[in-house]
Amino acid sequence: MSASHLQASSSLADIPIHIVDAFTKDAFTGNPAAVCLLTLDSDIADETKQKIAAEMNLSETAFVACHDPGETFARADRFSLRWFTPSVEVDLCGHATLATATVIFRVYGKRPKQKTQKETTE
């Protein structure tokens, strides 16, 4: 984000954003997705999520948060995940989901303790 965006909302500067190339072992190949790690303290409005996705200008940007209040990414076992294209929110995105898992596993050393499941909301 440009300095003017960060000055407009300093809390956005605290949101980690990772760019991950899914389906490859080589950088700059595969299917890229942005992954934004949100906490309860850094959760942002849907409108802001949409603007970040537009700024990233990738096919999808994933926004992930710990599912349970008070959890951290290092300790959590459940996560909430939403996907935005540069123009709309989408119901599901495979490569951005895999990119998110990669960030959680590699950055936080997490490994699944049980089967993963997708909970949907209407």
Short mmCIF file of N, CA, C and O in Angstrom, two decimals:
data_model
loop_
_atom_site.label_atom_id
_atom_site.label_comp_id
_atom_site.label_asym_id
_atom_site.label_seq_id
_atom_site.Cartn_x
_atom_site.Cartn_y
_atom_site.Cartn_z
N MET A 1 0.84 -1.17 0.00
CA MET A 1 0.00 0.00 0.00
C MET A 1 0.88 1.23 0.00
O MET A 1 1.95 1.24 0.57
N SER A 2 0.39 2.25 -0.63
CA SER A 2 1.18 3.48 -0.67
C SER A 2 1.15 4.16 0.68
O SER A 2 0.31 3.88 1.53
N ALA A 3 2.08 5.06 0.88
CA ALA A 3 2.18 5.77 2.15
C ALA A 3 0.90 6.53 2.46
O ALA A 3 0.49 6.61 3.61
N SER A 4 0.23 7.06 1.44
CA SER A 4 -1.00 7.80 1.71
C SER A 4 -2.09 6.89 2.26
O SER A 4 -2.87 7.30 3.11
N HIS A 5 -2.14 5.63 1.80
CA HIS A 5 -3.12 4.69 2.36
C HIS A 5 -2.80 4.40 3.82
O HIS A 5 -3.68 4.33 4.65
N LEU A 6 -1.52 4.21 4.11
CA LEU A 6 -1.14 3.89 5.48
C LEU A 6 -1.37 5.07 6.40
O LEU A 6 -1.77 4.89 7.54
N GLN A 7 -1.16 6.27 5.92
CA GLN A 7 -1.41 7.44 6.75
C GLN A 7 -2.90 7.61 7.01
O GLN A 7 -3.30 8.04 8.08
N ALA A 8 -3.71 7.25 6.05
CA ALA A 8 -5.16 7.39 6.20
C ALA A 8 -5.68 6.46 7.28
O ALA A 8 -6.64 6.77 7.96
N SER A 9 -5.07 5.31 7.44
CA SER A 9 -5.51 4.36 8.46
C SER A 9 -4.30 3.58 8.95
O SER A 9 -3.91 2.60 8.34
N SER A 10 -3.69 4.03 10.03
CA SER A 10 -2.47 3.40 10.51
C SER A 10 -2.69 1.94 10.91
O SER A 10 -1.76 1.16 10.88
N SER A 11 -3.91 1.55 11.28
CA SER A 11 -4.16 0.16 11.65
C SER A 11 -3.96 -0.79 10.47
O SER A 11 -3.64 -1.96 10.67
N LEU A 12 -4.15 -0.32 9.25
CA LEU A 12 -3.92 -1.17 8.08
C LEU A 12 -2.46 -1.55 7.95
O LEU A 12 -2.14 -2.61 7.43
N ALA A 13 -1.57 -0.71 8.43
CA ALA A 13 -0.14 -1.01 8.35
C ALA A 13 0.23 -2.21 9.21
O ALA A 13 1.26 -2.83 8.99
N ASP A 14 -0.60 -2.56 10.18
CA ASP A 14 -0.32 -3.66 11.09
C ASP A 14 -0.86 -5.00 10.61
O ASP A 14 -0.68 -6.00 11.28
N ILE A 15 -1.53 -5.03 9.47
CA ILE A 15 -2.10 -6.27 8.94
C ILE A 15 -1.07 -6.96 8.06
O ILE A 15 -0.70 -6.44 7.01
N PRO A 16 -0.59 -8.14 8.49
CA PRO A 16 0.36 -8.86 7.64
C PRO A 16 -0.32 -9.35 6.36
O PRO A 16 -1.42 -9.90 6.39
N ILE A 17 0.33 -9.12 5.23
CA ILE A 17 -0.16 -9.59 3.94
C ILE A 17 0.95 -10.40 3.29
O ILE A 17 2.06 -9.92 3.13
N HIS A 18 0.63 -11.63 2.92
CA HIS A 18 1.57 -12.53 2.27
C HIS A 18 1.10 -12.79 0.85
O HIS A 18 -0.10 -12.96 0.63
N ILE A 19 2.03 -12.85 -0.08
CA ILE A 19 1.72 -13.27 -1.45
C ILE A 19 2.29 -14.68 -1.61
O ILE A 19 3.48 -14.89 -1.40
N VAL A 20 1.42 -15.62 -1.96
CA VAL A 20 1.82 -17.02 -2.06
C VAL A 20 1.49 -17.53 -3.45
O VAL A 20 0.39 -17.31 -3.96
N ASP A 21 2.43 -18.22 -4.06
CA ASP A 21 2.20 -18.88 -5.34
C ASP A 21 1.77 -20.32 -5.07
O ASP A 21 2.56 -21.14 -4.62
N ALA A 22 0.50 -20.62 -5.31
CA ALA A 22 -0.03 -21.96 -5.10
C ALA A 22 0.29 -22.86 -6.29
O ALA A 22 0.51 -22.38 -7.40
N PHE A 23 0.30 -24.15 -6.05
CA PHE A 23 0.49 -25.17 -7.08
C PHE A 23 1.88 -25.14 -7.71
O PHE A 23 2.03 -25.51 -8.88
N THR A 24 2.88 -24.70 -6.97
CA THR A 24 4.24 -24.68 -7.51
C THR A 24 5.26 -24.69 -6.39
O THR A 24 4.93 -24.33 -5.25
N LYS A 25 6.48 -25.06 -6.72
CA LYS A 25 7.59 -24.95 -5.77
C LYS A 25 8.48 -23.77 -6.13
O LYS A 25 9.38 -23.41 -5.38
N ASP A 26 8.24 -23.16 -7.29
CA ASP A 26 9.09 -22.10 -7.80
C ASP A 26 8.41 -20.73 -7.67
O ASP A 26 7.23 -20.59 -8.00
N ALA A 27 9.18 -19.76 -7.24
CA ALA A 27 8.65 -18.40 -7.12
C ALA A 27 8.27 -17.86 -8.50
O ALA A 27 8.87 -18.23 -9.51
N PHE A 28 7.27 -17.01 -8.52
CA PHE A 28 6.81 -16.31 -9.72
C PHE A 28 6.20 -17.24 -10.76
O PHE A 28 6.14 -16.93 -11.94
N THR A 29 5.74 -18.40 -10.30
CA THR A 29 4.99 -19.33 -11.16
C THR A 29 3.76 -19.76 -10.37
O THR A 29 3.53 -19.31 -9.26
N GLY A 30 2.98 -20.65 -10.90
CA GLY A 30 1.81 -21.13 -10.17
C GLY A 30 0.67 -20.12 -10.20
O GLY A 30 0.55 -19.31 -11.12
N ASN A 31 -0.14 -20.17 -9.18
CA ASN A 31 -1.34 -19.34 -9.11
C ASN A 31 -1.24 -18.47 -7.86
O ASN A 31 -1.45 -18.94 -6.75
N PRO A 32 -0.95 -17.17 -8.00
CA PRO A 32 -0.73 -16.33 -6.83
C PRO A 32 -2.02 -15.90 -6.14
O PRO A 32 -3.05 -15.72 -6.78
N ALA A 33 -1.92 -15.77 -4.83
CA ALA A 33 -3.02 -15.24 -4.01
C ALA A 33 -2.42 -14.44 -2.87
O ALA A 33 -1.34 -14.76 -2.38
N ALA A 34 -3.12 -13.41 -2.46
CA ALA A 34 -2.71 -12.65 -1.28
C ALA A 34 -3.44 -13.24 -0.08
O ALA A 34 -4.58 -13.68 -0.18
N VAL A 35 -2.75 -13.25 1.06
CA VAL A 35 -3.33 -13.76 2.31
C VAL A 35 -3.14 -12.68 3.37
O VAL A 35 -2.02 -12.30 3.69
N CYS A 36 -4.26 -12.18 3.91
CA CYS A 36 -4.24 -11.16 4.96
C CYS A 36 -4.63 -11.81 6.28
O CYS A 36 -5.69 -12.42 6.38
N LEU A 37 -3.77 -11.67 7.28
CA LEU A 37 -4.00 -12.25 8.60
C LEU A 37 -4.66 -11.22 9.50
O LEU A 37 -4.07 -10.17 9.79
N LEU A 38 -5.87 -11.50 9.92
CA LEU A 38 -6.63 -10.57 10.75
C LEU A 38 -6.80 -11.13 12.15
O LEU A 38 -6.99 -12.33 12.33
N THR A 39 -6.77 -10.26 13.14
CA THR A 39 -7.08 -10.64 14.52
C THR A 39 -8.36 -9.92 14.90
O THR A 39 -8.84 -9.06 14.16
N LEU A 40 -8.89 -10.24 16.04
CA LEU A 40 -10.08 -9.54 16.49
C LEU A 40 -9.79 -8.05 16.63
O LEU A 40 -10.63 -7.20 16.38
N ASP A 41 -8.54 -7.73 17.00
CA ASP A 41 -8.15 -6.33 17.12
C ASP A 41 -7.95 -5.65 15.78
O ASP A 41 -8.03 -4.44 15.67
N SER A 42 -7.64 -6.44 14.74
CA SER A 42 -7.36 -5.85 13.43
C SER A 42 -8.42 -6.17 12.39
O SER A 42 -8.20 -5.96 11.21
N ASP A 43 -9.58 -6.72 12.81
CA ASP A 43 -10.62 -7.02 11.84
C ASP A 43 -11.05 -5.71 11.18
O ASP A 43 -11.03 -4.65 11.79
N ILE A 44 -11.38 -5.81 9.92
CA ILE A 44 -11.69 -4.61 9.14
C ILE A 44 -13.02 -4.79 8.43
O ILE A 44 -13.50 -5.91 8.25
N ALA A 45 -13.60 -3.70 8.01
CA ALA A 45 -14.89 -3.71 7.33
C ALA A 45 -14.78 -4.41 5.97
O ALA A 45 -13.71 -4.42 5.35
N ASP A 46 -15.89 -4.97 5.53
CA ASP A 46 -15.91 -5.62 4.22
C ASP A 46 -15.48 -4.67 3.12
O ASP A 46 -14.79 -5.06 2.17
N GLU A 47 -15.88 -3.42 3.21
CA GLU A 47 -15.49 -2.43 2.21
C GLU A 47 -13.97 -2.28 2.16
O GLU A 47 -13.39 -2.17 1.08
N THR A 48 -13.32 -2.33 3.31
CA THR A 48 -11.86 -2.23 3.35
C THR A 48 -11.22 -3.50 2.79
O THR A 48 -10.23 -3.43 2.07
N LYS A 49 -11.81 -4.65 3.09
CA LYS A 49 -11.30 -5.90 2.51
C LYS A 49 -11.37 -5.83 0.98
O LYS A 49 -10.43 -6.23 0.29
N GLN A 50 -12.46 -5.31 0.46
CA GLN A 50 -12.61 -5.18 -0.98
C GLN A 50 -11.56 -4.25 -1.56
O GLN A 50 -10.98 -4.51 -2.61
N LYS A 51 -11.28 -3.15 -0.87
CA LYS A 51 -10.27 -2.20 -1.34
C LYS A 51 -8.87 -2.82 -1.31
O LYS A 51 -8.06 -2.59 -2.22
N ILE A 52 -8.58 -3.59 -0.28
CA ILE A 52 -7.27 -4.27 -0.22
C ILE A 52 -7.15 -5.26 -1.37
O ILE A 52 -6.12 -5.34 -2.04
N ALA A 53 -8.22 -6.03 -1.63
CA ALA A 53 -8.19 -6.99 -2.74
C ALA A 53 -7.96 -6.27 -4.06
O ALA A 53 -7.20 -6.74 -4.91
N ALA A 54 -8.60 -5.13 -4.24
CA ALA A 54 -8.39 -4.35 -5.47
C ALA A 54 -6.95 -3.85 -5.56
O ALA A 54 -6.34 -3.87 -6.63
N GLU A 55 -6.40 -3.43 -4.43
CA GLU A 55 -5.02 -2.95 -4.40
C GLU A 55 -4.04 -4.08 -4.71
O GLU A 55 -3.05 -3.89 -5.41
N MET A 56 -4.32 -5.29 -4.19
CA MET A 56 -3.45 -6.45 -4.45
C MET A 56 -3.52 -6.83 -5.93
O MET A 56 -2.56 -7.32 -6.49
N ASN A 57 -4.69 -6.65 -6.53
CA ASN A 57 -4.91 -6.90 -7.96
C ASN A 57 -4.52 -8.32 -8.39
O ASN A 57 -4.01 -8.53 -9.48
N LEU A 58 -4.76 -9.27 -7.51
CA LEU A 58 -4.59 -10.69 -7.85
C LEU A 58 -5.97 -11.28 -8.04
O LEU A 58 -6.97 -10.67 -7.66
N SER A 59 -6.05 -12.49 -8.59
CA SER A 59 -7.38 -13.05 -8.83
C SER A 59 -8.18 -13.18 -7.54
O SER A 59 -9.38 -12.95 -7.53
N GLU A 60 -7.51 -13.53 -6.41
CA GLU A 60 -8.18 -13.58 -5.11
C GLU A 60 -7.24 -13.13 -4.00
O GLU A 60 -6.03 -13.34 -4.07
N THR A 61 -7.85 -12.53 -3.00
CA THR A 61 -7.17 -12.20 -1.75
C THR A 61 -7.97 -12.87 -0.64
O THR A 61 -9.19 -12.71 -0.57
N ALA A 62 -7.28 -13.64 0.19
CA ALA A 62 -7.93 -14.33 1.31
C ALA A 62 -7.75 -13.52 2.58
O ALA A 62 -6.67 -12.96 2.83
N PHE A 63 -8.80 -13.46 3.38
CA PHE A 63 -8.76 -12.80 4.68
C PHE A 63 -9.06 -13.88 5.72
O PHE A 63 -10.14 -14.46 5.73
N VAL A 64 -8.09 -14.15 6.57
CA VAL A 64 -8.22 -15.22 7.55
C VAL A 64 -8.13 -14.64 8.96
O VAL A 64 -7.36 -13.71 9.22
N ALA A 65 -8.95 -15.20 9.85
CA ALA A 65 -8.95 -14.80 11.25
C ALA A 65 -9.12 -16.06 12.10
O ALA A 65 -9.66 -17.07 11.64
N CYS A 66 -8.66 -15.98 13.32
CA CYS A 66 -8.90 -17.08 14.26
C CYS A 66 -10.40 -17.16 14.52
O CYS A 66 -11.06 -16.14 14.70
N HIS A 67 -10.93 -18.36 14.51
CA HIS A 67 -12.37 -18.55 14.66
C HIS A 67 -12.86 -18.19 16.06
O HIS A 67 -13.93 -17.61 16.22
N ASP A 68 -12.07 -18.55 17.06
CA ASP A 68 -12.51 -18.35 18.44
C ASP A 68 -11.91 -17.08 19.04
O ASP A 68 -10.71 -16.83 18.88
N PRO A 69 -12.71 -16.29 19.73
CA PRO A 69 -12.22 -15.06 20.36
C PRO A 69 -11.06 -15.35 21.32
O PRO A 69 -11.05 -16.35 22.02
N GLY A 70 -10.08 -14.46 21.30
CA GLY A 70 -8.94 -14.58 22.21
C GLY A 70 -7.82 -15.48 21.71
O GLY A 70 -6.77 -15.55 22.32
N GLU A 71 -8.04 -16.20 20.62
CA GLU A 71 -7.00 -17.06 20.08
C GLU A 71 -5.99 -16.26 19.27
O GLU A 71 -6.28 -15.18 18.79
N THR A 72 -4.81 -16.83 19.12
CA THR A 72 -3.78 -16.26 18.25
C THR A 72 -3.52 -17.26 17.14
O THR A 72 -3.86 -18.45 17.26
N PHE A 73 -2.90 -16.82 16.07
CA PHE A 73 -2.60 -17.73 14.97
C PHE A 73 -1.67 -18.85 15.42
O PHE A 73 -1.76 -19.97 14.94
N ALA A 74 -0.80 -18.57 16.36
CA ALA A 74 0.14 -19.59 16.84
C ALA A 74 -0.57 -20.68 17.64
O ALA A 74 -0.11 -21.82 17.67
N ARG A 75 -1.69 -20.37 18.28
CA ARG A 75 -2.39 -21.34 19.14
C ARG A 75 -3.68 -21.89 18.54
O ARG A 75 -4.16 -22.94 18.95
N ALA A 76 -4.28 -21.19 17.62
CA ALA A 76 -5.62 -21.54 17.13
C ALA A 76 -5.64 -22.85 16.35
O ALA A 76 -4.67 -23.22 15.70
N ASP A 77 -6.77 -23.52 16.43
CA ASP A 77 -7.01 -24.74 15.66
C ASP A 77 -8.10 -24.53 14.61
O ASP A 77 -8.27 -25.36 13.73
N ARG A 78 -8.87 -23.45 14.74
CA ARG A 78 -9.96 -23.17 13.80
C ARG A 78 -9.81 -21.75 13.30
O ARG A 78 -9.46 -20.84 14.05
N PHE A 79 -10.13 -21.58 12.01
CA PHE A 79 -9.99 -20.27 11.38
C PHE A 79 -11.21 -19.95 10.54
O PHE A 79 -11.87 -20.84 10.03
N SER A 80 -11.48 -18.67 10.40
CA SER A 80 -12.53 -18.19 9.50
C SER A 80 -11.83 -17.63 8.27
O SER A 80 -10.81 -16.95 8.39
N LEU A 81 -12.39 -17.89 7.12
CA LEU A 81 -11.73 -17.51 5.88
C LEU A 81 -12.74 -16.95 4.89
O LEU A 81 -13.81 -17.53 4.69
N ARG A 82 -12.40 -15.81 4.29
CA ARG A 82 -13.24 -15.21 3.25
C ARG A 82 -12.34 -14.83 2.08
O ARG A 82 -11.15 -14.56 2.26
N TRP A 83 -12.93 -14.79 0.87
CA TRP A 83 -12.17 -14.55 -0.35
C TRP A 83 -12.77 -13.38 -1.13
O TRP A 83 -13.98 -13.33 -1.34
N PHE A 84 -11.91 -12.50 -1.60
CA PHE A 84 -12.34 -11.36 -2.40
C PHE A 84 -11.50 -11.30 -3.68
O PHE A 84 -10.29 -11.48 -3.65
N THR A 85 -12.18 -11.05 -4.80
CA THR A 85 -11.49 -10.71 -6.04
C THR A 85 -11.29 -9.19 -6.01
O THR A 85 -11.77 -8.53 -5.09
N PRO A 86 -10.65 -8.61 -7.01
CA PRO A 86 -10.55 -7.15 -7.02
C PRO A 86 -11.90 -6.43 -7.09
O PRO A 86 -12.00 -5.25 -6.76
N SER A 87 -12.97 -7.15 -7.45
CA SER A 87 -14.26 -6.47 -7.59
C SER A 87 -15.40 -7.01 -6.72
O SER A 87 -16.34 -6.28 -6.44
N VAL A 88 -15.34 -8.29 -6.29
CA VAL A 88 -16.44 -8.86 -5.51
C VAL A 88 -15.92 -9.90 -4.51
O VAL A 88 -14.84 -10.45 -4.68
N GLU A 89 -16.75 -10.21 -3.50
CA GLU A 89 -16.47 -11.34 -2.62
C GLU A 89 -16.96 -12.60 -3.32
O GLU A 89 -17.99 -12.60 -4.00
N VAL A 90 -16.22 -13.70 -3.19
CA VAL A 90 -16.61 -14.97 -3.78
C VAL A 90 -16.84 -16.00 -2.68
O VAL A 90 -16.35 -15.86 -1.56
N ASP A 91 -17.60 -17.06 -3.00
CA ASP A 91 -17.98 -18.06 -2.02
C ASP A 91 -16.84 -19.00 -1.64
O ASP A 91 -16.82 -19.52 -0.52
N LEU A 92 -15.93 -19.26 -2.56
CA LEU A 92 -14.86 -20.21 -2.31
C LEU A 92 -13.75 -19.99 -3.32
O LEU A 92 -14.02 -19.65 -4.48
N CYS A 93 -12.52 -20.19 -2.90
CA CYS A 93 -11.39 -20.13 -3.83
C CYS A 93 -10.35 -21.15 -3.38
O CYS A 93 -9.76 -21.02 -2.30
N GLY A 94 -10.14 -22.16 -4.20
CA GLY A 94 -9.23 -23.25 -3.86
C GLY A 94 -7.79 -22.82 -3.66
O GLY A 94 -7.16 -23.12 -2.65
N HIS A 95 -7.23 -22.09 -4.64
CA HIS A 95 -5.81 -21.77 -4.53
C HIS A 95 -5.54 -20.77 -3.41
O HIS A 95 -4.50 -20.83 -2.75
N ALA A 96 -6.48 -19.86 -3.12
CA ALA A 96 -6.30 -18.93 -2.00
C ALA A 96 -6.44 -19.66 -0.66
O ALA A 96 -5.80 -19.28 0.32
N THR A 97 -7.24 -20.72 -0.62
CA THR A 97 -7.35 -21.52 0.59
C THR A 97 -6.04 -22.26 0.85
O THR A 97 -5.53 -22.29 1.98
N LEU A 98 -5.47 -22.84 -0.20
CA LEU A 98 -4.18 -23.52 -0.05
C LEU A 98 -3.08 -22.52 0.32
O LEU A 98 -2.19 -22.83 1.13
N ALA A 99 -3.13 -21.33 -0.25
CA ALA A 99 -2.16 -20.29 0.09
C ALA A 99 -2.27 -19.92 1.57
O ALA A 99 -1.26 -19.74 2.27
N THR A 100 -3.49 -19.83 2.07
CA THR A 100 -3.71 -19.51 3.49
C THR A 100 -3.14 -20.61 4.38
O THR A 100 -2.47 -20.33 5.37
N ALA A 101 -3.41 -21.86 4.04
CA ALA A 101 -2.87 -22.97 4.82
C ALA A 101 -1.35 -22.94 4.81
O ALA A 101 -0.71 -23.17 5.85
N THR A 102 -0.76 -22.62 3.69
CA THR A 102 0.69 -22.52 3.60
C THR A 102 1.24 -21.47 4.55
O THR A 102 2.21 -21.71 5.27
N VAL A 103 0.60 -20.31 4.60
CA VAL A 103 1.05 -19.25 5.51
C VAL A 103 0.91 -19.71 6.96
O VAL A 103 1.85 -19.57 7.76
N ILE A 104 -0.23 -20.27 7.32
CA ILE A 104 -0.44 -20.71 8.70
C ILE A 104 0.56 -21.80 9.08
O ILE A 104 1.16 -21.77 10.16
N PHE A 105 0.79 -22.75 8.20
CA PHE A 105 1.72 -23.85 8.50
C PHE A 105 3.16 -23.37 8.56
O PHE A 105 3.90 -23.71 9.47
N ARG A 106 3.58 -22.57 7.59
CA ARG A 106 4.98 -22.17 7.52
C ARG A 106 5.34 -21.03 8.47
O ARG A 106 6.40 -21.04 9.07
N VAL A 107 4.48 -20.04 8.59
CA VAL A 107 4.79 -18.89 9.45
C VAL A 107 4.60 -19.25 10.91
O VAL A 107 5.40 -18.87 11.77
N TYR A 108 3.53 -19.99 11.21
CA TYR A 108 3.21 -20.28 12.60
C TYR A 108 3.50 -21.72 13.02
O TYR A 108 3.25 -22.09 14.16
N GLY A 109 4.00 -22.53 12.10
CA GLY A 109 4.35 -23.89 12.44
C GLY A 109 3.16 -24.76 12.81
O GLY A 109 3.30 -25.77 13.48
N LYS A 110 1.97 -24.37 12.36
CA LYS A 110 0.76 -25.12 12.69
C LYS A 110 0.67 -26.37 11.83
O LYS A 110 1.05 -26.38 10.67
N ARG A 111 0.12 -27.41 12.42
CA ARG A 111 -0.21 -28.63 11.71
C ARG A 111 -1.61 -29.02 12.13
O ARG A 111 -1.96 -28.88 13.31
N PRO A 112 -2.42 -29.50 11.21
CA PRO A 112 -3.79 -29.87 11.59
C PRO A 112 -3.80 -30.96 12.64
O PRO A 112 -3.05 -31.92 12.55
N LYS A 113 -4.64 -30.80 13.68
CA LYS A 113 -4.79 -31.80 14.72
C LYS A 113 -5.95 -32.74 14.40
O LYS A 113 -6.07 -33.81 14.96
N GLN A 114 -6.82 -32.30 13.53
CA GLN A 114 -7.98 -33.09 13.17
C GLN A 114 -8.34 -32.80 11.73
O GLN A 114 -7.72 -31.96 11.08
N LYS A 115 -9.33 -33.49 11.22
CA LYS A 115 -9.79 -33.22 9.86
C LYS A 115 -10.23 -31.78 9.74
O LYS A 115 -10.80 -31.21 10.67
N THR A 116 -9.95 -31.20 8.60
CA THR A 116 -10.43 -29.84 8.36
C THR A 116 -11.86 -29.89 7.86
O THR A 116 -12.28 -30.87 7.26
N GLN A 117 -12.58 -28.83 8.12
CA GLN A 117 -13.96 -28.77 7.65
C GLN A 117 -14.27 -27.34 7.27
O GLN A 117 -13.66 -26.41 7.78
N LYS A 118 -15.20 -27.17 6.37
CA LYS A 118 -15.62 -25.84 5.95
C LYS A 118 -17.01 -25.60 6.50
O LYS A 118 -17.93 -26.35 6.26
N GLU A 119 -17.11 -24.55 7.31
CA GLU A 119 -18.40 -24.13 7.82
C GLU A 119 -18.84 -22.93 7.00
O GLU A 119 -18.07 -22.01 6.78
N THR A 120 -20.06 -22.97 6.52
CA THR A 120 -20.55 -21.86 5.71
C THR A 120 -21.59 -21.07 6.46
O THR A 120 -22.27 -21.58 7.34
N THR A 121 -21.66 -19.81 6.12
CA THR A 121 -22.71 -18.95 6.68
C THR A 121 -23.53 -18.41 5.54
O THR A 121 -23.03 -18.20 4.45
N GLU A 122 -24.75 -18.20 5.79
CA GLU A 122 -25.65 -17.66 4.75
C GLU A 122 -25.72 -16.17 4.88
O GLU A 122 -25.68 -15.58 5.88
#
